[in-house]
Amino acid sequence: MFSHMENMTNCPCEEKEERSMKNLGYYNGAIAAVEQMQIPMNDRSNYFGDGIYEVCLVRNGIIFAFDEHIDRFYDNLTKVRIAFDRTKEQLKALLQDMVDRVEGESLSLYWQVSRGTAKRNHLFPAPDTPSNLLIMIDQILLPKKDHLYKLKTVDDIRSLRCDIKSLNLLPNVLASQLAKDHGCEEAVLHRNGIVTECAHSNLFYLKDKTLYTAPLNNLILPGITRSRLIQLSKRMGIAVCEASYPIDELMKADEIIVTSTTKQCVRVCEIDQIPVGLKDSDTFLTLQNAFFDE
């Protein structure tokens, strides 16, 4: 199946069809619609989640904050000791080529690298085992700028290496579903009452014209959108404080903001069915509009 698809992607007569695809999958050179793709059962991503991933937003064919996502991806590969044989420029060229094959104004670009295909064993496979590259691109509907989010507080039961964007996301999945079960869009994760971040996004709050968020450490992901919003705030003269804070402090905020690649920059109106925020529209809207302009 894979050899056939690789030949198909090199055929000029297929180019027009591929560039109008609704979604696209890639696995070690094989390319087809996501629904048609297969991966080996012994890919270490299947039974260990032994890999690193990234997600980018694509608008009108342009990959937002591309270099920042690429740099974080390679940093994470180094942290978990996965060897990958493509340079940053080679990977960027491949990802852009894949994006160019899919139609749609707004796309989600996802890719991951696992430690390879080998018989299940907790130890690393042989050093000459090649890593596996998987790519998925799909059309997405971005949230409306004026959509208000509801959050649910959930104990943070993740590992102590949340700074690594690994495939091990079961705690995030459970927290996200718990939030949905309570009619919420996201979960606020906390450790003994100290807020870390959300299940799949970063968290900010505004108080007295100052933007607060948890500090970068092993307990939160260094989000690309998080970094962009901090930089933007500083350029606009809005003070930024990166420090740990309790849930009680969050509940008293003037505004609460959720940020991620696909959520972008959205406003929170409720936590645990208690109304919160919505007290400093001018500052929030100035930040949100500036972010969307960027």
CSV table of C-alpha atoms in Angstrom, one decimal:
chain,number,residue,atom,x,y,z
A,1,MET,CA,0.0,0.0,0.0
A,2,PHE,CA,2.7,2.5,1.0
A,3,SER,CA,4.9,1.9,-2.1
A,4,HIS,CA,1.9,2.5,-4.3
A,5,MET,CA,1.0,5.7,-2.6
A,6,GLU,CA,4.6,7.0,-2.8
A,7,ASN,CA,4.6,6.4,-6.5
A,8,MET,CA,1.2,8.1,-6.8
A,9,THR,CA,2.5,11.3,-5.1
A,10,ASN,CA,5.3,11.6,-7.6
A,11,CYS,CA,2.9,11.4,-10.6
A,12,PRO,CA,2.3,14.9,-12.2
A,13,CYS,CA,-1.2,13.8,-13.2
A,14,GLU,CA,-2.2,13.5,-9.6
A,15,GLU,CA,-1.0,16.9,-8.5
A,16,LYS,CA,-4.2,18.8,-9.2
A,17,GLU,CA,-6.3,16.2,-7.3
A,18,GLU,CA,-4.0,16.3,-4.2
A,19,ARG,CA,-4.0,20.0,-4.0
A,20,SER,CA,-7.8,19.9,-3.6
A,21,MET,CA,-7.8,17.4,-0.8
A,22,LYS,CA,-9.8,18.0,2.3
A,23,ASN,CA,-7.2,16.4,4.6
A,24,LEU,CA,-3.9,14.6,4.1
A,25,GLY,CA,-1.8,12.1,6.0
A,26,TYR,CA,1.8,11.2,5.8
A,27,TYR,CA,3.8,8.3,7.3
A,28,ASN,CA,7.5,7.8,6.4
A,29,GLY,CA,7.0,8.8,2.8
A,30,ALA,CA,3.5,7.3,2.2
A,31,ILE,CA,0.9,10.0,1.5
A,32,ALA,CA,-2.9,9.6,1.3
A,33,ALA,CA,-6.1,10.9,2.8
A,34,VAL,CA,-6.0,10.5,6.6
A,35,GLU,CA,-8.7,7.8,6.6
A,36,GLN,CA,-6.6,5.6,4.3
A,37,MET,CA,-3.4,5.7,6.2
A,38,GLN,CA,-2.0,2.9,8.3
A,39,ILE,CA,0.9,2.6,10.7
A,40,PRO,CA,2.7,-0.5,12.0
A,41,MET,CA,1.5,-2.0,15.2
A,42,ASN,CA,5.0,-2.0,16.6
A,43,ASP,CA,5.4,1.8,16.2
A,44,ARG,CA,6.5,2.8,19.7
A,45,SER,CA,3.9,5.6,19.7
A,46,ASN,CA,1.2,2.9,19.9
A,47,TYR,CA,2.1,1.2,23.1
A,48,PHE,CA,4.4,3.7,24.9
A,49,GLY,CA,3.4,7.1,23.5
A,50,ASP,CA,7.1,7.3,22.9
A,51,GLY,CA,7.3,10.4,20.8
A,52,ILE,CA,7.1,14.1,20.4
A,53,TYR,CA,4.4,16.1,18.6
A,54,GLU,CA,3.6,19.7,17.4
A,55,VAL,CA,0.5,21.4,16.2
A,56,CYS,CA,0.5,24.6,14.0
A,57,LEU,CA,-2.3,26.8,12.8
A,58,VAL,CA,-2.3,27.5,9.0
A,59,ARG,CA,-4.1,30.5,7.6
A,60,ASN,CA,-4.3,30.9,3.8
A,61,GLY,CA,-1.3,28.6,3.3
A,62,ILE,CA,0.9,30.4,5.9
A,63,ILE,CA,2.0,28.4,8.9
A,64,PHE,CA,1.8,30.7,12.0
A,65,ALA,CA,5.0,31.0,14.2
A,66,PHE,CA,6.5,28.2,12.1
A,67,ASP,CA,10.1,28.6,13.3
A,68,GLU,CA,9.1,28.7,17.0
A,69,HIS,CA,7.2,25.4,16.6
A,70,ILE,CA,10.1,23.8,14.8
A,71,ASP,CA,12.6,25.0,17.4
A,72,ARG,CA,10.5,23.6,20.3
A,73,PHE,CA,10.0,20.3,18.4
A,74,TYR,CA,13.7,19.8,18.0
A,75,ASP,CA,14.4,20.8,21.6
A,76,ASN,CA,11.9,18.2,22.8
A,77,LEU,CA,13.4,15.5,20.7
A,78,THR,CA,16.7,16.2,22.4
A,79,LYS,CA,15.2,16.1,25.8
A,80,VAL,CA,13.8,12.6,25.3
A,81,ARG,CA,16.8,11.4,23.3
A,82,ILE,CA,15.0,10.6,20.0
A,83,ALA,CA,17.3,10.8,16.9
A,84,PHE,CA,15.7,12.3,13.9
A,85,ASP,CA,17.5,12.3,10.5
A,86,ARG,CA,15.9,15.5,9.0
A,87,THR,CA,17.3,18.9,9.5
A,88,LYS,CA,15.0,21.8,10.5
A,89,GLU,CA,15.0,23.1,6.9
A,90,GLN,CA,14.2,19.7,5.4
A,91,LEU,CA,11.3,19.2,7.8
A,92,LYS,CA,10.0,22.7,7.2
A,93,ALA,CA,10.1,22.1,3.4
A,94,LEU,CA,8.2,18.8,3.8
A,95,LEU,CA,5.5,20.3,6.0
A,96,GLN,CA,5.0,23.3,3.7
A,97,ASP,CA,4.7,21.0,0.7
A,98,MET,CA,2.1,19.0,2.6
A,99,VAL,CA,0.1,22.1,3.6
A,100,ASP,CA,0.1,23.2,-0.1
A,101,ARG,CA,-1.7,20.1,-1.1
A,102,VAL,CA,-4.7,20.7,1.2
A,103,GLU,CA,-7.5,23.2,0.5
A,104,GLY,CA,-9.1,25.4,3.2
A,105,GLU,CA,-8.6,28.9,4.7
A,106,SER,CA,-7.8,27.5,8.2
A,107,LEU,CA,-5.9,24.2,8.7
A,108,SER,CA,-4.5,22.3,11.6
A,109,LEU,CA,-1.0,21.0,10.9
A,110,TYR,CA,0.0,18.1,13.2
A,111,TRP,CA,3.2,16.1,13.2
A,112,GLN,CA,4.9,13.7,15.4
A,113,VAL,CA,8.1,11.6,15.6
A,114,SER,CA,8.2,8.4,17.5
A,115,ARG,CA,11.3,6.4,18.6
A,116,GLY,CA,10.8,3.9,15.8
A,117,THR,CA,9.3,0.5,15.1
A,118,ALA,CA,10.5,-2.3,17.3
A,119,LYS,CA,9.2,-5.2,19.5
A,120,ARG,CA,7.7,-3.9,22.7
A,121,ASN,CA,10.4,-3.3,25.2
A,122,HIS,CA,10.7,-0.5,27.8
A,123,LEU,CA,14.4,0.0,26.8
A,124,PHE,CA,15.3,2.0,23.7
A,125,PRO,CA,15.5,0.0,20.5
A,126,ALA,CA,18.8,-0.6,18.7
A,127,PRO,CA,20.6,2.7,17.9
A,128,ASP,CA,20.2,2.1,14.2
A,129,THR,CA,16.4,1.9,14.5
A,130,PRO,CA,15.0,4.8,12.4
A,131,SER,CA,12.4,7.1,13.9
A,132,ASN,CA,9.0,7.4,12.4
A,133,LEU,CA,7.5,10.7,11.1
A,134,LEU,CA,3.7,11.1,10.9
A,135,ILE,CA,1.9,14.2,9.6
A,136,MET,CA,-1.8,15.0,9.5
A,137,ILE,CA,-3.4,18.1,8.0
A,138,ASP,CA,-7.1,18.9,8.3
A,139,GLN,CA,-9.5,21.8,7.9
A,140,ILE,CA,-10.6,23.4,11.2
A,141,LEU,CA,-13.2,25.9,12.3
A,142,LEU,CA,-11.6,28.6,14.5
A,143,PRO,CA,-13.5,29.8,17.6
A,144,LYS,CA,-15.3,33.1,17.2
A,145,LYS,CA,-13.5,36.1,18.8
A,146,ASP,CA,-16.4,36.8,21.0
A,147,HIS,CA,-17.0,33.3,22.2
A,148,LEU,CA,-16.9,33.0,26.0
A,149,TYR,CA,-15.3,29.9,27.6
A,150,LYS,CA,-16.5,28.0,30.7
A,151,LEU,CA,-13.8,26.2,32.7
A,152,LYS,CA,-13.8,23.3,35.2
A,153,THR,CA,-11.1,23.0,37.9
A,154,VAL,CA,-9.4,19.6,37.9
A,155,ASP,CA,-6.5,18.1,39.8
A,156,ASP,CA,-3.3,18.1,37.8
A,157,ILE,CA,-2.3,14.4,37.8
A,158,ARG,CA,0.2,14.7,34.9
A,159,SER,CA,3.9,13.8,35.1
A,160,LEU,CA,6.5,16.2,36.3
A,161,ARG,CA,7.8,16.9,32.8
A,162,CYS,CA,4.8,18.9,31.4
A,163,ASP,CA,7.3,21.1,29.6
A,164,ILE,CA,7.9,18.2,27.1
A,165,LYS,CA,5.3,18.0,24.4
A,166,SER,CA,5.1,14.2,24.4
A,167,LEU,CA,2.4,11.9,23.1
A,168,ASN,CA,1.6,10.8,26.7
A,169,LEU,CA,-1.7,12.7,27.1
A,170,LEU,CA,-4.0,10.4,29.0
A,171,PRO,CA,-4.3,12.8,32.0
A,172,ASN,CA,-5.1,15.6,29.6
A,173,VAL,CA,-7.7,13.5,27.9
A,174,LEU,CA,-9.4,12.6,31.2
A,175,ALA,CA,-9.4,16.2,32.4
A,176,SER,CA,-10.8,17.4,29.0
A,177,GLN,CA,-13.7,14.9,29.1
A,178,LEU,CA,-14.5,15.8,32.8
A,179,ALA,CA,-14.7,19.4,31.8
A,180,LYS,CA,-17.1,18.5,28.9
A,181,ASP,CA,-19.2,16.4,31.2
A,182,HIS,CA,-19.8,19.5,33.2
A,183,GLY,CA,-20.7,21.6,30.2
A,184,CYS,CA,-17.3,23.3,30.0
A,185,GLU,CA,-14.8,23.8,27.1
A,186,GLU,CA,-11.6,23.5,29.1
A,187,ALA,CA,-10.2,22.2,32.4
A,188,VAL,CA,-8.1,24.4,34.8
A,189,LEU,CA,-5.4,22.1,36.1
A,190,HIS,CA,-4.0,22.7,39.6
A,191,ARG,CA,-1.6,21.1,42.1
A,192,ASN,CA,-2.9,21.5,45.6
A,193,GLY,CA,-4.8,24.6,44.7
A,194,ILE,CA,-1.9,26.2,42.7
A,195,VAL,CA,-2.9,26.7,39.0
A,196,THR,CA,-0.6,25.3,36.4
A,197,GLU,CA,-2.4,25.6,33.0
A,198,CYS,CA,-5.3,24.1,31.2
A,199,ALA,CA,-5.6,20.6,29.8
A,200,HIS,CA,-4.6,21.6,26.3
A,201,SER,CA,-3.9,25.4,26.5
A,202,ASN,CA,-2.2,28.0,28.6
A,203,LEU,CA,-4.0,30.3,31.0
A,204,PHE,CA,-3.6,34.0,31.8
A,205,TYR,CA,-5.5,36.5,33.9
A,206,LEU,CA,-5.7,40.3,34.0
A,207,LYS,CA,-5.8,42.2,37.3
A,208,ASP,CA,-5.4,46.0,37.6
A,209,LYS,CA,-4.1,46.2,34.0
A,210,THR,CA,-1.3,43.6,34.7
A,211,LEU,CA,-1.2,40.3,32.9
A,212,TYR,CA,-0.5,37.3,35.1
A,213,THR,CA,0.5,33.7,34.1
A,214,ALA,CA,2.3,30.7,35.7
A,215,PRO,CA,6.1,30.7,35.3
A,216,LEU,CA,7.9,28.6,32.8
A,217,ASN,CA,9.1,25.4,34.6
A,218,ASN,CA,8.6,21.6,34.3
A,219,LEU,CA,4.9,21.9,35.3
A,220,ILE,CA,3.6,23.8,32.2
A,221,LEU,CA,4.1,23.7,28.5
A,222,PRO,CA,6.1,26.6,27.0
A,223,GLY,CA,3.2,27.5,24.6
A,224,ILE,CA,4.0,29.4,21.4
A,225,THR,CA,0.8,31.4,21.7
A,226,ARG,CA,1.6,32.0,25.3
A,227,SER,CA,5.0,33.5,24.4
A,228,ARG,CA,3.5,35.6,21.6
A,229,LEU,CA,0.9,37.1,23.9
A,230,ILE,CA,3.5,38.0,26.5
A,231,GLN,CA,5.7,39.6,23.9
A,232,LEU,CA,2.7,41.5,22.5
A,233,SER,CA,1.6,42.7,26.0
A,234,LYS,CA,5.1,44.1,26.8
A,235,ARG,CA,5.2,45.9,23.4
A,236,MET,CA,1.9,47.5,24.2
A,237,GLY,CA,3.0,48.6,27.7
A,238,ILE,CA,1.0,46.1,29.6
A,239,ALA,CA,2.9,44.8,32.6
A,240,VAL,CA,3.4,41.0,32.7
A,241,CYS,CA,4.0,38.9,35.9
A,242,GLU,CA,5.0,35.3,35.5
A,243,ALA,CA,4.5,33.8,39.0
A,244,SER,CA,2.6,30.9,40.7
A,245,TYR,CA,-0.9,31.8,41.9
A,246,PRO,CA,-3.8,30.0,43.7
A,247,ILE,CA,-7.3,29.3,42.3
A,248,ASP,CA,-8.7,31.9,44.7
A,249,GLU,CA,-6.7,34.6,43.0
A,250,LEU,CA,-7.8,33.4,39.6
A,251,MET,CA,-11.5,33.7,40.6
A,252,LYS,CA,-11.0,37.4,41.6
A,253,ALA,CA,-9.4,38.3,38.2
A,254,ASP,CA,-10.7,41.2,36.1
A,255,GLU,CA,-10.3,39.0,33.0
A,256,ILE,CA,-9.3,35.3,32.4
A,257,ILE,CA,-7.7,34.3,29.1
A,258,VAL,CA,-7.1,30.9,27.5
A,259,THR,CA,-4.5,30.7,24.7
A,260,SER,CA,-3.4,27.9,22.4
A,261,THR,CA,-2.6,27.3,18.7
A,262,THR,CA,-6.1,26.5,17.8
A,263,LYS,CA,-8.0,28.5,20.4
A,264,GLN,CA,-5.8,31.5,19.8
A,265,CYS,CA,-6.9,34.0,22.5
A,266,VAL,CA,-10.3,33.6,24.1
A,267,ARG,CA,-12.1,35.0,27.1
A,268,VAL,CA,-13.5,33.1,30.1
A,269,CYS,CA,-16.8,33.9,31.7
A,270,GLU,CA,-17.3,31.0,34.2
A,271,ILE,CA,-15.2,28.6,36.4
A,272,ASP,CA,-17.0,25.8,38.2
A,273,GLN,CA,-20.4,27.4,37.4
A,274,ILE,CA,-19.3,30.6,39.1
A,275,PRO,CA,-19.2,33.8,37.0
A,276,VAL,CA,-15.7,35.3,36.6
A,277,GLY,CA,-13.9,38.0,34.8
A,278,LEU,CA,-15.5,40.2,32.1
A,279,LYS,CA,-14.5,43.3,34.1
A,280,ASP,CA,-11.8,44.9,31.9
A,281,SER,CA,-13.1,44.7,28.3
A,282,ASP,CA,-10.9,47.5,27.1
A,283,THR,CA,-7.6,45.8,28.0
A,284,PHE,CA,-8.7,42.3,26.9
A,285,LEU,CA,-10.1,43.5,23.6
A,286,THR,CA,-7.0,45.5,22.9
A,287,LEU,CA,-4.9,42.5,23.5
A,288,GLN,CA,-7.1,40.1,21.5
A,289,ASN,CA,-7.4,42.4,18.5
A,290,ALA,CA,-3.6,43.0,18.5
A,291,PHE,CA,-3.0,39.2,18.6
A,292,PHE,CA,-5.4,38.5,15.8
A,293,ASP,CA,-3.9,41.3,13.7
A,294,GLU,CA,-0.5,39.7,14.2
